[in-house]
PDB file of C-alpha atoms in Angstrom:
ATOM      1  CA  UNK A   1       0.022  -0.155   0.029  1.00  0.00           C
ATOM      2  CA  UNK A   2       0.850   3.700  -0.209  1.00  0.00           C
ATOM      3  CA  UNK A   3       1.514   5.786   2.681  1.00  0.00           C
ATOM      4  CA  UNK A   4       1.918   9.346   3.784  1.00  0.00           C
ATOM      5  CA  UNK A   5       3.038   9.930   7.168  1.00  0.00           C
ATOM      6  CA  UNK A   6       3.187  13.424   8.606  1.00  0.00           C
ATOM      7  CA  UNK A   7       4.909  14.248  12.133  1.00  0.00           C
ATOM      8  CA  UNK A   8       4.999  16.959  14.509  1.00  0.00           C
ATOM      9  CA  UNK A   9       7.815  15.531  17.166  1.00  0.00           C
ATOM     10  CA  UNK A  10       9.657  17.834  19.966  1.00  0.00           C
ATOM     11  CA  UNK A  11      13.173  18.644  18.884  1.00  0.00           C
ATOM     12  CA  UNK A  12      14.918  16.597  21.274  1.00  0.00           C
ATOM     13  CA  UNK A  13      13.363  13.491  19.336  1.00  0.00           C
ATOM     14  CA  UNK A  14      12.749  14.533  15.947  1.00  0.00           C
ATOM     15  CA  UNK A  15      16.344  13.342  14.504  1.00  0.00           C
ATOM     16  CA  UNK A  16      16.113   9.982  15.904  1.00  0.00           C
ATOM     17  CA  UNK A  17      12.456   9.830  14.468  1.00  0.00           C
ATOM     18  CA  UNK A  18      13.626  10.813  11.009  1.00  0.00           C
ATOM     19  CA  UNK A  19      16.340   8.382  11.074  1.00  0.00           C
ATOM     20  CA  UNK A  20      14.015   5.400  11.933  1.00  0.00           C
ATOM     21  CA  UNK A  21      11.393   6.640   9.429  1.00  0.00           C
ATOM     22  CA  UNK A  22      14.054   6.626   6.896  1.00  0.00           C
ATOM     23  CA  UNK A  23      14.832   2.964   7.206  1.00  0.00           C
ATOM     24  CA  UNK A  24      11.047   2.213   5.822  1.00  0.00           C
ATOM     25  CA  UNK A  25      10.039   5.462   3.774  1.00  0.00           C
ATOM     26  CA  UNK A  26      10.945   8.355   1.903  1.00  0.00           C
ATOM     27  CA  UNK A  27      11.505  11.638   3.474  1.00  0.00           C
ATOM     28  CA  UNK A  28       9.505  14.135   0.778  1.00  0.00           C
ATOM     29  CA  UNK A  29       9.202  17.415   2.493  1.00  0.00           C
ATOM     30  CA  UNK A  30      10.144  18.774   6.118  1.00  0.00           C
ATOM     31  CA  UNK A  31       7.446  17.232   8.242  1.00  0.00           C
ATOM     32  CA  UNK A  32       6.310  14.122   5.789  1.00  0.00           C
ATOM     33  CA  UNK A  33       7.384  10.899   4.506  1.00  0.00           C
ATOM     34  CA  UNK A  34       5.775   8.728   1.782  1.00  0.00           C
ATOM     35  CA  UNK A  35       6.268   5.347   0.289  1.00  0.00           C
ATOM     36  CA  UNK A  36       4.944   2.221  -0.845  1.00  0.00           C
ATOM     37  CA  UNK A  37       5.167  -0.225   2.137  1.00  0.00           C
ATOM     38  CA  UNK A  38       3.655  -3.496   3.136  1.00  0.00           C
ATOM     39  CA  UNK A  39       1.219  -3.600   6.015  1.00  0.00           C
ATOM     40  CA  UNK A  40       3.748  -6.019   7.891  1.00  0.00           C
ATOM     41  CA  UNK A  41       6.844  -3.503   7.448  1.00  0.00           C
ATOM     42  CA  UNK A  42       4.335  -0.650   8.345  1.00  0.00           C
ATOM     43  CA  UNK A  43       3.746  -2.224  11.780  1.00  0.00           C
ATOM     44  CA  UNK A  44       7.216  -2.678  12.577  1.00  0.00           C
ATOM     45  CA  UNK A  45       8.233   0.903  11.708  1.00  0.00           C
ATOM     46  CA  UNK A  46       5.582   2.288  13.975  1.00  0.00           C
ATOM     47  CA  UNK A  47       6.429  -0.296  16.270  1.00  0.00           C
ATOM     48  CA  UNK A  48       9.925   1.303  16.513  1.00  0.00           C
ATOM     49  CA  UNK A  49       8.881   4.603  16.040  1.00  0.00           C
ATOM     50  CA  UNK A  50       6.210   4.480  19.195  1.00  0.00           C
ATOM     51  CA  UNK A  51       9.215   3.714  21.428  1.00  0.00           C
ATOM     52  CA  UNK A  52      11.140   7.174  20.797  1.00  0.00           C
ATOM     53  CA  UNK A  53       8.041   9.209  20.902  1.00  0.00           C
ATOM     54  CA  UNK A  54       6.740  11.365  24.032  1.00  0.00           C
ATOM     55  CA  UNK A  55       2.696  10.695  23.528  1.00  0.00           C
ATOM     56  CA  UNK A  56       1.984  13.563  25.341  1.00  0.00           C
ATOM     57  CA  UNK A  57       3.932  16.315  23.107  1.00  0.00           C
ATOM     58  CA  UNK A  58       4.512  14.617  19.712  1.00  0.00           C
ATOM     59  CA  UNK A  59       1.775  13.728  16.993  1.00  0.00           C
ATOM     60  CA  UNK A  60       2.133  11.043  13.937  1.00  0.00           C
ATOM     61  CA  UNK A  61      -0.494  10.763  11.232  1.00  0.00           C
ATOM     62  CA  UNK A  62      -0.493   7.812   9.118  1.00  0.00           C
ATOM     63  CA  UNK A  63      -2.569   7.643   6.012  1.00  0.00           C
ATOM     64  CA  UNK A  64      -3.035   4.562   4.151  1.00  0.00           C
ATOM     65  CA  UNK A  65      -4.041   4.226   0.517  1.00  0.00           C
ATOM     66  CA  UNK A  66      -4.735   0.768  -0.452  1.00  0.00           C
ATOM     67  CA  UNK A  67      -3.343   1.760  -4.309  1.00  0.00           C
ATOM     68  CA  UNK A  68      -1.605   4.602  -5.749  1.00  0.00           C
ATOM     69  CA  UNK A  69      -3.868   4.989  -8.237  1.00  0.00           C
ATOM     70  CA  UNK A  70      -6.453   6.206  -5.736  1.00  0.00           C
ATOM     71  CA  UNK A  71      -4.393   9.315  -4.879  1.00  0.00           C
ATOM     72  CA  UNK A  72      -2.950  12.180  -6.984  1.00  0.00           C
ATOM     73  CA  UNK A  73      -0.548  14.506  -5.929  1.00  0.00           C
ATOM     74  CA  UNK A  74       0.013  17.914  -6.929  1.00  0.00           C
ATOM     75  CA  UNK A  75       3.365  20.014  -5.914  1.00  0.00           C
ATOM     76  CA  UNK A  76       3.432  23.965  -5.925  1.00  0.00           C
ATOM     77  CA  UNK A  77       7.313  25.146  -5.158  1.00  0.00           C
ATOM     78  CA  UNK A  78      10.059  23.084  -4.683  1.00  0.00           C
ATOM     79  CA  UNK A  79       9.529  19.370  -5.018  1.00  0.00           C
ATOM     80  CA  UNK A  80      12.129  17.206  -3.783  1.00  0.00           C
ATOM     81  CA  UNK A  81      12.996  14.108  -1.795  1.00  0.00           C
ATOM     82  CA  UNK A  82      15.279  14.749   0.889  1.00  0.00           C
ATOM     83  CA  UNK A  83      16.757  11.806   0.698  1.00  0.00           C
ATOM     84  CA  UNK A  84      18.438  12.593  -2.705  1.00  0.00           C
ATOM     85  CA  UNK A  85      20.228  15.494  -0.984  1.00  0.00           C
ATOM     86  CA  UNK A  86      21.099  13.925   2.500  1.00  0.00           C
ATOM     87  CA  UNK A  87      21.751  10.387   2.421  1.00  0.00           C
TER      88      UNK A  87
ATOM     89  CA  UNK B   1     -13.155  14.964  -2.752  1.00  0.00           C
ATOM     90  CA  UNK B   2     -10.730  14.622   0.525  1.00  0.00           C
ATOM     91  CA  UNK B   3      -7.628  16.605   0.360  1.00  0.00           C
ATOM     92  CA  UNK B   4      -4.286  16.576   2.467  1.00  0.00           C
ATOM     93  CA  UNK B   5      -2.163  19.226   2.200  1.00  0.00           C
ATOM     94  CA  UNK B   6       1.137  19.666   3.965  1.00  0.00           C
ATOM     95  CA  UNK B   7       3.452  22.498   3.387  1.00  0.00           C
ATOM     96  CA  UNK B   8       6.875  23.979   4.248  1.00  0.00           C
ATOM     97  CA  UNK B   9       6.748  27.562   4.118  1.00  0.00           C
ATOM     98  CA  UNK B  10       9.216  30.432   5.261  1.00  0.00           C
ATOM     99  CA  UNK B  11       8.648  31.882   8.565  1.00  0.00           C
ATOM    100  CA  UNK B  12       7.486  35.216   7.277  1.00  0.00           C
ATOM    101  CA  UNK B  13       4.890  33.700   4.839  1.00  0.00           C
ATOM    102  CA  UNK B  14       3.839  30.869   7.120  1.00  0.00           C
ATOM    103  CA  UNK B  15       0.847  32.992   9.068  1.00  0.00           C
ATOM    104  CA  UNK B  16      -0.465  34.276   6.201  1.00  0.00           C
ATOM    105  CA  UNK B  17      -0.620  30.834   4.341  1.00  0.00           C
ATOM    106  CA  UNK B  18      -1.827  29.140   7.279  1.00  0.00           C
ATOM    107  CA  UNK B  19      -5.005  31.896   7.641  1.00  0.00           C
ATOM    108  CA  UNK B  20      -5.552  31.578   3.780  1.00  0.00           C
ATOM    109  CA  UNK B  21      -5.782  27.581   4.060  1.00  0.00           C
ATOM    110  CA  UNK B  22      -7.708  27.732   7.296  1.00  0.00           C
ATOM    111  CA  UNK B  23     -10.765  29.370   4.915  1.00  0.00           C
ATOM    112  CA  UNK B  24     -10.757  26.295   2.971  1.00  0.00           C
ATOM    113  CA  UNK B  25      -9.616  23.333   4.997  1.00  0.00           C
ATOM    114  CA  UNK B  26      -9.009  22.065   8.639  1.00  0.00           C
ATOM    115  CA  UNK B  27      -5.812  22.594  10.530  1.00  0.00           C
ATOM    116  CA  UNK B  28      -5.044  18.971  11.841  1.00  0.00           C
ATOM    117  CA  UNK B  29      -1.363  19.276  12.434  1.00  0.00           C
ATOM    118  CA  UNK B  30       1.296  21.696  12.727  1.00  0.00           C
ATOM    119  CA  UNK B  31       2.069  21.094   8.750  1.00  0.00           C
ATOM    120  CA  UNK B  32      -0.687  19.494   7.771  1.00  0.00           C
ATOM    121  CA  UNK B  33      -4.313  20.674   6.672  1.00  0.00           C
ATOM    122  CA  UNK B  34      -7.012  17.931   5.774  1.00  0.00           C
ATOM    123  CA  UNK B  35     -10.578  18.311   4.303  1.00  0.00           C
ATOM    124  CA  UNK B  36     -13.435  17.634   1.839  1.00  0.00           C
ATOM    125  CA  UNK B  37     -13.516  20.073  -0.833  1.00  0.00           C
ATOM    126  CA  UNK B  38     -14.875  20.712  -4.309  1.00  0.00           C
ATOM    127  CA  UNK B  39     -12.549  20.680  -6.978  1.00  0.00           C
ATOM    128  CA  UNK B  40     -13.563  24.609  -7.821  1.00  0.00           C
ATOM    129  CA  UNK B  41     -12.947  25.575  -4.158  1.00  0.00           C
ATOM    130  CA  UNK B  42      -9.599  24.042  -4.333  1.00  0.00           C
ATOM    131  CA  UNK B  43      -8.769  25.693  -7.459  1.00  0.00           C
ATOM    132  CA  UNK B  44      -9.334  28.951  -5.716  1.00  0.00           C
ATOM    133  CA  UNK B  45      -7.770  28.193  -2.506  1.00  0.00           C
ATOM    134  CA  UNK B  46      -4.492  27.164  -4.424  1.00  0.00           C
ATOM    135  CA  UNK B  47      -4.416  30.053  -6.585  1.00  0.00           C
ATOM    136  CA  UNK B  48      -4.806  32.415  -3.469  1.00  0.00           C
ATOM    137  CA  UNK B  49      -2.243  30.787  -1.563  1.00  0.00           C
ATOM    138  CA  UNK B  50       0.024  30.700  -4.657  1.00  0.00           C
ATOM    139  CA  UNK B  51       0.103  34.387  -4.504  1.00  0.00           C
ATOM    140  CA  UNK B  52       1.685  34.354  -0.873  1.00  0.00           C
ATOM    141  CA  UNK B  53       4.081  31.572  -1.559  1.00  0.00           C
ATOM    142  CA  UNK B  54       7.932  32.372  -2.673  1.00  0.00           C
ATOM    143  CA  UNK B  55       8.361  28.896  -5.034  1.00  0.00           C
ATOM    144  CA  UNK B  56      12.215  29.061  -4.510  1.00  0.00           C
ATOM    145  CA  UNK B  57      12.024  28.656  -1.171  1.00  0.00           C
ATOM    146  CA  UNK B  58       8.606  26.996  -0.419  1.00  0.00           C
ATOM    147  CA  UNK B  59       6.747  23.719  -0.903  1.00  0.00           C
ATOM    148  CA  UNK B  60       3.126  22.671  -0.831  1.00  0.00           C
ATOM    149  CA  UNK B  61       1.946  19.077  -1.488  1.00  0.00           C
ATOM    150  CA  UNK B  62      -1.877  18.654  -2.407  1.00  0.00           C
ATOM    151  CA  UNK B  63      -2.913  14.931  -2.320  1.00  0.00           C
ATOM    152  CA  UNK B  64      -6.016  14.363  -3.748  1.00  0.00           C
ATOM    153  CA  UNK B  65      -8.228  11.065  -2.881  1.00  0.00           C
ATOM    154  CA  UNK B  66     -11.444  10.768  -4.539  1.00  0.00           C
ATOM    155  CA  UNK B  67     -13.575   9.297  -1.667  1.00  0.00           C
ATOM    156  CA  UNK B  68     -12.564   9.301   1.851  1.00  0.00           C
ATOM    157  CA  UNK B  69     -13.187   5.636   1.881  1.00  0.00           C
ATOM    158  CA  UNK B  70      -9.954   5.157  -0.258  1.00  0.00           C
ATOM    159  CA  UNK B  71      -8.079   6.718   2.825  1.00  0.00           C
ATOM    160  CA  UNK B  72      -7.470   5.061   6.121  1.00  0.00           C
ATOM    161  CA  UNK B  73      -5.870   7.418   9.092  1.00  0.00           C
ATOM    162  CA  UNK B  74      -4.345   6.093  12.150  1.00  0.00           C
ATOM    163  CA  UNK B  75      -2.768   8.486  14.610  1.00  0.00           C
ATOM    164  CA  UNK B  76      -0.025   8.225  17.431  1.00  0.00           C
ATOM    165  CA  UNK B  77       0.145  10.398  19.961  1.00  0.00           C
ATOM    166  CA  UNK B  78      -1.645  13.932  19.893  1.00  0.00           C
ATOM    167  CA  UNK B  79      -4.687  14.057  17.777  1.00  0.00           C
ATOM    168  CA  UNK B  80      -6.381  17.199  17.450  1.00  0.00           C
ATOM    169  CA  UNK B  81      -7.743  20.135  15.433  1.00  0.00           C
ATOM    170  CA  UNK B  82      -5.616  23.275  15.822  1.00  0.00           C
ATOM    171  CA  UNK B  83      -8.986  24.537  14.642  1.00  0.00           C
ATOM    172  CA  UNK B  84     -10.741  23.781  17.816  1.00  0.00           C
ATOM    173  CA  UNK B  85      -7.964  24.984  19.896  1.00  0.00           C
ATOM    174  CA  UNK B  86      -7.440  28.569  18.288  1.00  0.00           C
ATOM    175  CA  UNK B  87     -10.425  29.662  16.151  1.00  0.00           C
TER     176      UNK B  87
END
């Protein structure tokens, strides 16, 4: 399935969270990851990120779309994958 | 249709952008808006936000999903609509 994952995480934890998410998805905007992922891998990813988060302060939204044909993406301004630049 | 809109906008312009987006969608996470919107209204919204953005520095992603049944949202941590709090 296709996943859009957005996050709002405290400064102390944000680098750890990003590093973990990069193992599973593509970093496409400052607070956004995207990618094709299996249900099993997503479960593992969220289990691991869960351990880093402070659930009273942080927030993770995971939007699951069964097939990417159900979604259309438009971009205004900069369109980049942060992974291209920093990895 | 259902829209997820994520943004990464320079500090000088971010309040203006948020204010404009709030006229059309619901602010659900620091960098995320969501909502049901018609194609015509989305076009108007993007036209107006477009005038505020610096396209060399800012970035707006618009994910369009025809029906919200095609998408499933999970939340880890804080789940809130910023609109509830600040409007």
